[in-house]
XYZ file of C-alpha atoms in Angstrom:
529
model
C -48.440 28.232 -32.204
C -44.838 29.304 -32.081
C -42.218 27.491 -30.115
C -39.157 28.924 -28.516
C -36.048 27.383 -30.013
C -33.930 25.429 -27.561
C -30.793 27.097 -26.357
C -27.733 25.808 -28.181
C -25.707 23.295 -26.247
C -22.131 24.424 -25.699
C -19.600 22.086 -27.231
C -16.600 23.918 -25.783
C -14.445 21.728 -23.622
C -12.946 23.085 -20.433
C -9.200 23.277 -19.926
C -9.330 20.373 -17.463
C -11.252 18.262 -19.975
C -8.661 18.972 -22.660
C -5.754 18.200 -20.303
C -7.313 14.955 -19.113
C -8.176 14.013 -22.662
C -4.563 14.582 -23.614
C -3.355 12.348 -20.803
C -5.745 9.633 -21.899
C -4.747 9.864 -25.571
C -1.018 9.777 -24.840
C -1.395 6.971 -22.341
C -3.494 4.890 -24.701
C -0.693 5.037 -27.253
C 1.752 3.431 -24.836
C 2.115 -0.325 -25.187
C 1.278 -2.572 -22.257
C 4.149 -3.031 -19.745
C 5.335 -6.337 -21.233
C 5.643 -4.909 -24.739
C 7.058 -1.658 -23.371
C 9.962 -3.467 -21.715
C 10.451 -5.722 -24.704
C 10.914 -2.570 -26.795
C 13.242 -1.096 -24.175
C 15.210 -4.362 -24.115
C 15.710 -4.125 -27.872
C 16.688 -0.453 -27.610
C 19.326 -1.270 -24.978
C 20.505 -4.180 -27.130
C 21.048 -1.920 -30.153
C 22.550 0.978 -28.192
C 24.917 -1.282 -26.241
C 26.142 -2.825 -29.496
C 26.808 0.589 -31.031
C 28.661 1.742 -27.900
C 30.684 -1.470 -27.807
C 31.737 -0.961 -31.433
C 32.761 2.595 -30.486
C 34.873 1.224 -27.597
C 32.996 3.303 -25.016
C 34.165 2.845 -21.419
C 33.358 4.553 -18.146
C 35.109 4.790 -14.795
C 32.774 4.407 -11.847
C 34.027 6.321 -8.786
C 35.408 3.822 -6.292
C 35.867 1.036 -8.842
C 39.330 -0.410 -9.384
C 38.926 -0.723 -13.150
C 36.960 1.058 -15.817
C 33.760 -0.503 -17.150
C 33.852 -1.320 -20.856
C 30.438 -1.320 -22.522
C 29.554 -4.763 -23.898
C 27.257 -5.137 -26.898
C 24.270 -7.463 -27.095
C 24.559 -8.146 -30.836
C 28.083 -9.485 -30.562
C 29.357 -13.022 -30.166
C 29.847 -12.436 -26.445
C 26.439 -10.849 -26.029
C 24.470 -13.517 -27.875
C 26.320 -16.251 -26.013
C 25.550 -14.527 -22.691
C 21.848 -14.203 -23.480
C 21.225 -17.710 -24.773
C 22.942 -19.277 -21.762
C 21.354 -17.075 -19.090
C 17.730 -16.642 -20.268
C 16.330 -18.858 -17.514
C 18.725 -17.559 -14.881
C 17.798 -13.978 -15.745
C 14.154 -14.813 -15.045
C 14.494 -17.026 -11.984
C 17.254 -14.783 -10.647
C 14.992 -11.716 -10.788
C 15.328 -10.761 -7.078
C 11.673 -9.802 -6.430
C 10.543 -13.362 -7.192
C 12.421 -14.737 -4.177
C 10.686 -12.313 -1.824
C 7.332 -11.568 -3.442
C 6.192 -15.143 -4.077
C 6.492 -16.452 -0.479
C 4.763 -13.326 0.849
C 2.010 -13.696 -1.749
C 1.394 -17.264 -0.601
C 1.042 -16.089 3.001
C -1.129 -13.083 2.208
C -3.233 -15.393 0.052
C -4.023 -17.528 3.109
C -5.008 -14.454 5.153
C -7.052 -12.949 2.315
C -8.777 -16.028 0.875
C -9.679 -17.284 4.354
C -11.573 -14.021 4.866
C -9.372 -12.708 7.684
C -8.276 -9.477 5.976
C -11.828 -8.627 4.907
C -13.123 -9.341 8.419
C -10.468 -7.104 9.990
C -11.409 -4.257 7.630
C -15.084 -4.656 8.416
C -14.279 -4.773 12.135
C -12.457 -1.436 11.937
C -15.340 0.123 9.993
C -18.099 -1.356 12.122
C -16.604 -0.373 15.476
C -15.696 3.223 14.556
C -17.943 5.979 16.006
C -19.659 8.329 13.593
C -17.167 11.181 13.994
C -14.203 8.854 13.487
C -15.480 7.153 10.333
C -13.461 9.350 7.919
C -10.288 8.505 9.830
C -11.199 4.804 9.902
C -11.570 4.986 6.118
C -8.153 6.643 5.935
C -6.607 3.944 8.124
C -8.124 1.058 6.180
C -7.430 2.682 2.818
C -3.791 3.582 3.430
C -3.134 0.142 4.939
C -5.236 -1.582 2.274
C -2.301 -2.245 -0.053
C -1.766 -5.405 1.990
C -4.640 -6.764 -0.146
C -2.940 -5.606 -3.368
C -5.399 -4.462 -6.033
C -8.338 -6.042 -4.202
C -8.293 -2.951 -1.958
C -9.711 -0.856 -4.810
C -12.723 -3.149 -5.105
C -13.398 -4.049 -1.461
C -12.782 -0.838 0.498
C -14.855 1.832 -1.366
C -18.262 0.044 -1.263
C -17.705 -0.988 2.368
C -16.866 2.600 3.306
C -20.019 3.815 1.530
C -22.068 1.239 3.414
C -20.857 2.239 6.876
C -21.129 5.966 6.087
C -24.762 5.506 5.097
C -25.516 3.393 8.174
C -24.074 6.163 10.362
C -26.177 8.867 8.686
C -23.281 10.327 6.729
C -22.986 10.776 2.963
C -22.187 7.378 1.407
C -20.463 8.939 -1.613
C -17.917 10.531 0.750
C -17.056 7.063 2.024
C -16.992 5.649 -1.489
C -14.648 8.275 -2.931
C -12.604 8.650 0.254
C -11.966 4.917 0.464
C -10.752 4.824 -3.136
C -8.567 7.915 -2.714
C -6.905 6.677 0.492
C -6.245 3.243 -1.003
C -4.906 4.647 -4.278
C -3.000 7.799 -3.320
C -1.430 5.991 -0.360
C -0.879 2.678 -2.112
C 2.927 2.632 -1.837
C 2.977 2.816 1.944
C 1.430 0.845 4.778
C 1.700 0.278 8.504
C 2.345 -3.373 7.654
C 5.020 -5.028 5.528
C 3.445 -5.948 2.196
C 4.395 -7.756 -0.979
C 5.066 -4.328 -2.509
C 7.929 -3.811 -0.044
C 9.404 -7.101 -1.170
C 8.922 -6.209 -4.831
C 10.528 -2.774 -4.593
C 13.456 -3.985 -2.477
C 14.140 -6.822 -4.889
C 14.284 -4.483 -7.871
C 16.502 -2.046 -5.957
C 18.893 -4.826 -5.019
C 19.059 -6.021 -8.615
C 20.172 -2.667 -10.001
C 22.871 -2.071 -7.366
C 24.737 -5.317 -7.899
C 27.252 -3.793 -10.296
C 28.080 -0.781 -8.100
C 31.410 -0.785 -6.234
C 29.708 0.771 -3.179
C 25.973 -0.008 -3.286
C 25.354 1.126 0.290
C 23.501 -0.892 2.910
C 21.591 -3.986 1.756
C 17.957 -3.308 0.854
C 15.271 -5.639 2.174
C 11.470 -5.438 2.682
C 12.010 -3.491 5.939
C 14.380 -0.888 4.487
C 11.633 1.766 4.251
C 9.647 0.608 7.283
C 10.307 3.611 9.567
C 9.499 5.968 6.698
C 6.385 3.958 5.862
C 5.092 4.133 9.429
C 5.560 7.901 9.607
C 4.075 8.398 6.137
C 1.097 6.147 6.868
C 0.188 7.915 10.101
C 0.334 11.334 8.439
C -1.660 10.188 5.402
C -4.305 8.443 7.546
C -4.995 11.652 9.465
C -4.867 13.729 6.293
C -7.245 11.397 4.440
C -9.747 11.583 7.309
C -9.472 15.369 7.370
C -10.058 15.706 3.618
C -13.067 13.383 3.718
C -14.564 15.108 6.758
C -13.813 18.759 6.027
C -13.516 19.008 2.240
C -15.116 16.121 0.352
C -18.308 15.480 2.337
C -19.294 19.168 2.775
C -18.748 19.751 -0.949
C -20.946 16.769 -1.854
C -23.693 18.183 0.346
C -23.365 21.646 -1.197
C -23.575 20.122 -4.676
C -26.714 18.218 -3.733
C -25.251 14.840 -4.630
C -27.920 12.196 -3.812
C -27.274 10.079 -0.749
C -29.485 7.281 -2.057
C -28.850 5.007 -4.997
C -30.790 6.019 -8.089
C -33.521 3.583 -9.068
C -33.470 2.290 -12.608
C -32.392 -0.538 -14.823
C -28.927 -1.807 -14.178
C -26.595 -1.783 -17.116
C -23.852 -4.297 -17.710
C -21.283 -2.240 -15.816
C -23.524 -1.925 -12.769
C -24.158 -5.648 -12.817
C -20.411 -6.193 -12.813
C -19.938 -4.003 -9.730
C -19.041 -5.873 -6.540
C -21.770 -6.699 -4.079
C -21.872 -4.692 -0.861
C -20.570 -6.531 2.168
C -22.006 -6.165 5.626
C -19.894 -4.056 7.969
C -21.106 -6.103 10.933
C -19.283 -9.330 11.754
C -21.210 -12.477 12.578
C -20.515 -14.185 15.921
C -18.445 -16.825 14.123
C -16.393 -14.144 12.349
C -15.826 -12.240 15.587
C -14.575 -15.400 17.283
C -12.337 -16.128 14.287
C -10.816 -12.631 14.374
C -10.225 -12.833 18.122
C -8.370 -16.156 17.902
C -6.479 -15.093 14.767
C -5.205 -11.962 16.497
C -4.241 -14.042 19.528
C -2.386 -16.498 17.305
C -0.541 -13.643 15.598
C 0.435 -12.177 18.964
C 1.711 -15.569 20.129
C 3.837 -16.003 16.990
C 5.228 -12.472 17.378
C 6.116 -13.196 21.002
C 7.968 -16.384 20.074
C 9.929 -14.559 17.351
C 10.754 -11.687 19.712
C 11.997 -13.985 22.466
C 14.037 -15.983 19.967
C 15.655 -12.827 18.620
C 16.465 -11.369 22.043
C 18.164 -14.472 23.449
C 21.847 -13.720 24.188
C 23.011 -16.547 21.934
C 20.279 -16.105 19.331
C 21.249 -17.472 15.895
C 19.553 -14.365 14.450
C 22.302 -12.068 15.789
C 25.341 -11.117 13.710
C 28.951 -11.844 14.640
C 29.075 -8.736 16.836
C 25.986 -9.818 18.757
C 23.764 -7.161 17.166
C 21.291 -6.894 14.336
C 22.464 -3.924 12.233
C 23.411 -3.327 9.527
C 23.388 -7.017 8.589
C 22.189 -10.019 10.532
C 20.311 -13.287 10.033
C 17.276 -11.545 11.593
C 17.090 -8.931 8.830
C 17.684 -11.652 6.264
C 14.708 -13.549 7.717
C 12.140 -10.808 7.050
C 10.415 -12.840 4.337
C 10.050 -15.789 6.722
C 8.710 -13.552 9.515
C 6.131 -11.922 7.246
C 5.188 -15.335 5.874
C 4.539 -16.855 9.280
C 2.769 -13.745 10.635
C 0.162 -13.947 7.868
C -0.091 -17.698 7.463
C -0.742 -18.711 11.073
C -3.532 -16.179 11.812
C -5.070 -16.893 8.392
C -5.145 -20.623 9.069
C -6.610 -20.127 12.546
C -9.334 -17.828 11.203
C -10.108 -20.118 8.280
C -10.368 -23.193 10.486
C -12.698 -21.513 12.998
C -14.969 -19.969 10.353
C -14.987 -22.964 8.005
C -13.359 -21.239 5.024
C -10.413 -23.620 5.403
C -11.791 -27.046 6.210
C -8.617 -29.079 6.073
C -5.093 -29.418 4.802
C -6.207 -29.744 1.184
C -7.619 -26.204 1.283
C -4.270 -24.625 2.167
C -2.610 -25.176 -1.233
C -5.915 -24.181 -2.847
C -5.977 -20.714 -1.276
C -2.244 -20.285 -1.851
C -2.685 -21.231 -5.482
C -5.547 -18.765 -5.828
C -3.309 -15.936 -4.646
C -0.643 -16.844 -7.212
C -3.308 -17.071 -9.901
C -4.287 -13.490 -9.097
C -0.655 -12.490 -9.705
C -0.145 -14.460 -12.903
C 0.161 -11.200 -14.824
C 3.090 -10.150 -12.659
C 4.795 -13.523 -13.103
C 4.645 -13.053 -16.872
C 5.807 -9.436 -16.632
C 8.675 -10.499 -14.355
C 10.128 -12.531 -17.223
C 10.804 -9.496 -19.402
C 11.692 -7.286 -16.416
C 14.350 -9.808 -15.420
C 15.807 -9.857 -18.935
C 15.839 -6.051 -19.125
C 17.622 -5.567 -15.791
C 20.090 -8.348 -16.552
C 21.017 -6.780 -19.906
C 21.185 -3.319 -18.368
C 23.677 -4.531 -15.754
C 25.676 -6.893 -17.981
C 26.181 -4.380 -20.800
C 27.456 -1.655 -18.476
C 24.992 0.927 -19.827
C 23.550 1.354 -16.347
C 26.953 2.419 -15.002
C 27.523 4.734 -17.958
C 24.144 6.452 -17.486
C 24.704 6.737 -13.743
C 28.099 8.409 -14.149
C 26.852 10.680 -16.951
C 23.749 11.635 -14.985
C 25.639 12.297 -11.773
C 28.194 14.411 -13.643
C 25.405 16.345 -15.338
C 23.702 17.123 -12.028
C 27.005 18.171 -10.476
C 27.766 20.460 -13.435
C 24.532 22.403 -12.886
C 24.845 22.308 -9.100
C 21.786 20.077 -8.610
C 23.193 17.389 -6.351
C 21.356 17.695 -3.040
C 17.738 17.539 -2.008
C 16.422 19.597 -4.975
C 17.529 16.716 -7.220
C 15.418 14.358 -5.090
C 12.376 16.638 -5.505
C 12.936 16.643 -9.256
C 13.081 12.850 -9.197
C 9.759 12.694 -7.300
C 8.133 15.091 -9.772
C 9.283 12.933 -12.677
C 7.885 9.813 -10.997
C 4.569 11.601 -10.400
C 4.358 12.545 -14.068
C 5.285 9.095 -15.362
C 2.731 7.595 -12.978
C -0.004 9.144 -15.123
C 1.058 6.926 -18.010
C 2.726 3.857 -16.449
C 0.449 2.679 -13.656
C 2.332 -0.543 -12.967
C 4.507 0.235 -9.943
C 6.876 -2.647 -10.634
C 7.331 -1.625 -14.254
C 7.944 2.025 -13.424
C 10.347 1.282 -10.571
C 12.280 -1.129 -12.789
C 12.611 1.614 -15.385
C 13.505 4.423 -12.963
C 15.630 2.392 -10.558
C 17.854 1.158 -13.385
C 19.000 4.742 -13.995
C 18.392 6.753 -10.847
C 19.432 4.381 -8.052
C 23.014 4.022 -9.378
C 23.111 7.721 -10.299
C 22.085 8.908 -6.846
C 24.350 6.293 -5.248
C 27.278 8.004 -6.974
C 26.072 11.247 -5.397
C 26.162 9.545 -2.004
C 22.492 8.692 -1.445
C 21.449 5.309 -0.065
C 19.380 3.220 -2.520
C 16.783 2.719 0.242
C 16.333 6.500 0.475
C 15.792 6.829 -3.282
C 13.330 3.951 -3.125
C 11.446 5.815 -0.394
C 11.363 8.968 -2.523
C 9.961 6.951 -5.421
C 7.045 5.809 -3.262
C 5.793 9.394 -3.051
C 5.662 9.896 -6.800
C 4.401 6.377 -7.464
C 1.199 6.730 -5.438
C -0.099 10.259 -5.214
C -1.084 10.778 -8.859
C -2.427 7.340 -9.759
C -5.973 8.333 -8.703
C -5.984 11.043 -11.369
C -5.120 9.061 -14.468
C -7.847 7.620 -16.711
C -5.435 4.752 -17.393
C -6.068 3.353 -13.914
C -8.553 0.531 -14.650
C -10.074 0.813 -11.175
C -11.200 4.340 -12.025
C -13.852 2.712 -14.212
C -14.895 0.425 -11.367
C -15.230 3.456 -9.084
C -17.165 5.369 -11.734
C -19.598 2.466 -12.017
C -20.199 2.576 -8.265
C -20.544 6.366 -8.296
C -23.143 6.305 -11.059
C -25.497 4.447 -8.749
C -25.820 7.800 -6.969
C -24.978 10.173 -9.835
C -25.999 8.648 -13.185
C -24.489 11.593 -15.086
C -21.075 11.405 -13.405
C -18.042 11.000 -15.644
C -14.305 10.567 -15.283
C -13.974 14.332 -14.915
C -16.274 14.160 -11.894
C -14.124 11.505 -10.254
C -10.824 13.215 -11.042
C -12.026 16.587 -9.758
C -12.940 15.001 -6.429
C -9.652 13.094 -6.260
C -7.541 16.196 -6.838
C -7.509 17.436 -3.195
C -6.232 14.025 -2.084
C -3.464 14.013 -4.697
C -2.230 17.536 -3.971
C -2.343 17.316 -0.177
C -0.999 13.744 -0.058
C 1.897 14.733 -2.322
C 2.802 17.796 -0.263
C 2.482 16.006 3.079
C 4.436 12.974 1.889
C 7.253 15.155 0.560
C 7.242 16.971 3.912
C 7.692 13.642 5.746
C 10.588 12.728 3.444
C 12.096 16.176 4.035
C 11.999 15.651 7.797
C 13.816 12.330 7.387
C 16.390 14.023 5.133
C 16.994 17.116 7.286
C 17.342 15.202 10.546
C 19.144 12.205 9.028
C 16.557 9.741 10.316
C 16.900 6.087 9.297
C 14.480 4.985 6.577
C 14.420 1.490 8.088
C 16.586 -0.819 10.196
C 20.157 -0.314 8.984
C 19.251 2.056 6.121
C 19.975 5.775 6.354
C 20.079 8.718 3.956
C 23.711 8.702 2.859
C 26.082 5.889 1.993
C 28.766 5.576 4.657
C 32.304 5.890 3.450
């Protein structure tokens, strides 16, 4: 009996496979963020020393005197470093804002309040509105930091399936909304504090740094961006992603079979329906938050309020704007404590430091990274290299006529590209802000506006890179429905979100730029004067 030989299996890789493979190979060769900034610190140390020996100086527009580059490997430089090592770390501005907010968010998250609110939004949404509920929860999910990538997708899949819709659409849509919209939110998050702290740090040596940057400096832009992205995410899930999954015949039921180690490591599905105790806890927590907000509002509006500035107002500077960290802290802590007490997740006073400590433990990696970030920024500012690069960069852009909005678009494109390789937002903003915030400030742009532009590039492409560790978590969840799915499968389905989010987000920024809208309280597009 003769047998027909099997058809040869094609080993040719598609263009997309080769491109993605290239991204993965290049990214894997990059050191982790701590080592990356240690290397950059040493590079700046060597370069600053060489420039100091060459007597390089630069005149910053608006400054009374020229800035002379100081070298690290000199007597002055070594003395500066050995006496300021601790101050460079503890003086890293994001620590003063991020840590208190993390403690407060930790109470709200570890008590179960944030998870309950997410499940409430999912569980109460009608079938037609589910994609938009996923968009809302996903885009706002950065309040939970990286936990959003683990909690939101399986919950979205669960509620989609319960409503008779394709669970994979909820799974992928939840991940895409949380990832591509990570840098914005309807709420003030620890990321706002982190970004504003870094921005403030790199403007300290500028003669005219513009308006002070705080966690609310991008709030108006964030609200507009969030609303647009929520609607867009729902539209993509409803009109593009889910119909395509149905056309492809993607199973809507989990595939039976033995669970491998990755599947066993996947998070358990949570119920989208709140228990009576949880519903009561959410109700009282929301009431407590509203009461706190009312007290703060009344206190701020009093004619003789201590939160007003000397002119009786609030902008551009006032104790109220300087109290943002306190306001965010109290607005998360009080509702979290009320919810925890009513549901039993916080039994007594001894549990409060426990849940706060757990939130800091989750951020231990950032606390370590902040050490080298603080040293890098301190050296960058002390040596004067930041001013030199800013002046050289601004002059270069002016010489080629690229000084207006096209330069901002180029900056966003660069951030989007770097985001494929450096997925740590704090690390990438430290790197880019050190050069571009002073450079664009010399061109007249407010640091808060440049920070807002960075948000676009920082988020939209992070759901495409294989270097995002949560891509593997998502792939594990997806393989319960599609055992043969790979990273290419995930990236292909994320692409519509990246492209449309990027275009829409740039459009929102363009509207703010064209009409001169404030990015946040007291922060505009151009530096006055």
